C-alpha positions as a printed Julia matrix, in Angstrom:
127×3 Matrix{Float64}:
 -103.08  -14.8   -37.47
 -100.08  -14.27  -39.84
  -98.71  -10.75  -39.78
  -95.69   -8.9   -41.14
  -94.63   -5.67  -39.82
  -92.0    -3.43  -41.38
  -90.15   -0.49  -39.72
  -87.09    1.6   -40.27
  -88.04    3.79  -43.09
  -86.96    7.31  -43.07
  -85.62   10.29  -45.12
  -81.9    10.33  -45.84
  -79.61   12.11  -48.3
  -78.05   10.4   -51.28
  -75.23    8.17  -50.11
  -76.73    7.57  -46.76
  -77.84    4.25  -45.2
  -80.89    2.78  -43.59
  -81.82   -0.53  -42.02
  -85.35   -1.91  -42.51
  -86.8    -4.66  -40.29
  -89.55   -6.96  -40.91
  -90.98   -8.92  -38.07
  -92.94  -12.16  -39.02
  -95.55  -13.51  -36.57
  -97.97  -16.43  -36.92
  -95.59  -18.34  -39.31
  -93.07  -20.84  -38.13
  -89.52  -20.07  -39.34
  -88.74  -22.53  -42.09
  -92.39  -22.48  -43.46
  -91.86  -19.46  -45.62
  -89.36  -17.58  -47.82
  -89.15  -13.84  -47.5
  -88.7   -11.03  -49.91
  -88.54   -7.27  -50.02
  -90.38   -5.35  -52.73
  -90.76   -1.66  -53.39
  -93.31    0.64  -54.98
  -93.11    4.21  -56.24
  -96.33    6.26  -55.92
  -98.26    6.15  -59.16
  -96.37    3.11  -60.46
  -97.17   -0.59  -60.02
  -95.28   -2.48  -57.52
  -92.17   -4.01  -59.03
  -92.83   -7.63  -60.09
  -89.56   -8.93  -58.8
  -88.35   -8.8   -55.27
  -85.31   -6.51  -54.79
  -83.97   -8.91  -52.28
  -84.99  -12.37  -51.15
  -83.8   -14.95  -48.58
  -84.53  -18.64  -48.05
  -84.98  -20.38  -44.65
  -81.39  -21.71  -44.96
  -79.99  -18.13  -45.51
  -79.29  -18.11  -49.35
  -80.07  -14.8   -50.87
  -80.79  -13.16  -54.09
  -80.8    -9.54  -55.19
  -82.1    -7.45  -58.13
  -79.39   -5.86  -60.22
  -80.44   -2.44  -59.13
  -79.52   -2.95  -55.56
  -76.82   -5.67  -55.8
  -73.76   -4.61  -53.81
  -75.58   -1.92  -51.97
  -78.32   -3.8   -50.07
  -78.0    -6.78  -47.77
  -80.82   -9.08  -46.65
  -80.28  -11.12  -43.45
  -82.03  -12.7   -40.56
  -81.45  -11.16  -37.15
  -79.16  -13.23  -35.07
  -81.18  -14.77  -32.23
  -84.54  -14.09  -33.93
  -84.95  -15.65  -37.27
  -88.45  -14.33  -37.64
  -86.94  -10.75  -37.86
  -85.65   -9.95  -41.17
  -83.37   -7.14  -41.84
  -82.55   -5.14  -45.07
  -79.46   -3.04  -44.78
  -79.39   -0.43  -47.45
  -76.19    1.46  -48.1
  -75.13    4.05  -50.64
  -78.7     5.06  -51.19
  -79.7     6.83  -54.32
  -82.72    9.08  -55.2
  -84.05    6.35  -57.31
  -84.37    4.09  -54.29
  -87.2     6.3   -53.12
  -90.25    4.17  -52.64
  -92.47    2.33  -50.16
  -90.75   -0.8   -49.11
  -92.76   -3.94  -48.38
  -91.77   -7.23  -46.96
  -93.71  -10.36  -48.05
  -93.73  -14.05  -47.24
  -94.24  -16.92  -49.49
  -95.72  -19.8   -47.48
  -97.51  -21.35  -50.28
  -95.29  -22.78  -53.08
  -91.67  -22.9   -51.77
  -90.42  -20.38  -54.29
  -87.78  -18.3   -52.42
  -86.95  -16.02  -55.36
  -90.32  -15.79  -57.04
  -92.2   -12.87  -58.27
  -94.9   -10.77  -56.62
  -97.89  -13.31  -57.1
  -95.89  -15.97  -55.2
  -95.96  -14.05  -52.07
  -99.19  -14.49  -50.1
  -98.64  -12.47  -46.97
  -97.66   -8.68  -46.9
  -96.68   -6.02  -44.53
  -98.14   -2.57  -44.56
  -94.89   -1.03  -45.92
  -92.42    1.62  -44.75
  -91.4     4.72  -46.64
  -87.88    5.38  -47.79
  -87.04    8.72  -49.25
  -83.62    9.64  -50.56
  -82.88   13.23  -51.41
  -80.08   14.39  -53.73
């Protein structure tokens, strides 16, 4: 059974940092691309990933987080994905989801391309 499990969400003050983790099970590394999405309550989940990574480690970021967020694979365990978030702002407050695309090979696709989702982890940034 394919599963994604996020962790690391918390409440922090503006300017703070958090590191989110996403553990992928049931999918061999190399058979999927992984992305992070976020959703504010009452608003549709953003169509584009805020960060994405391919199986060879190339990355892509949304303009809103570029220079502040870093997506990576944990050394020694490539099925654990990390999202380092620095200089957090109140507008980063959202539920954060990791998602895997194992169906069409698009590593920087949009929401419909990702076929497996985690349950989400809440990030709250206060001013």
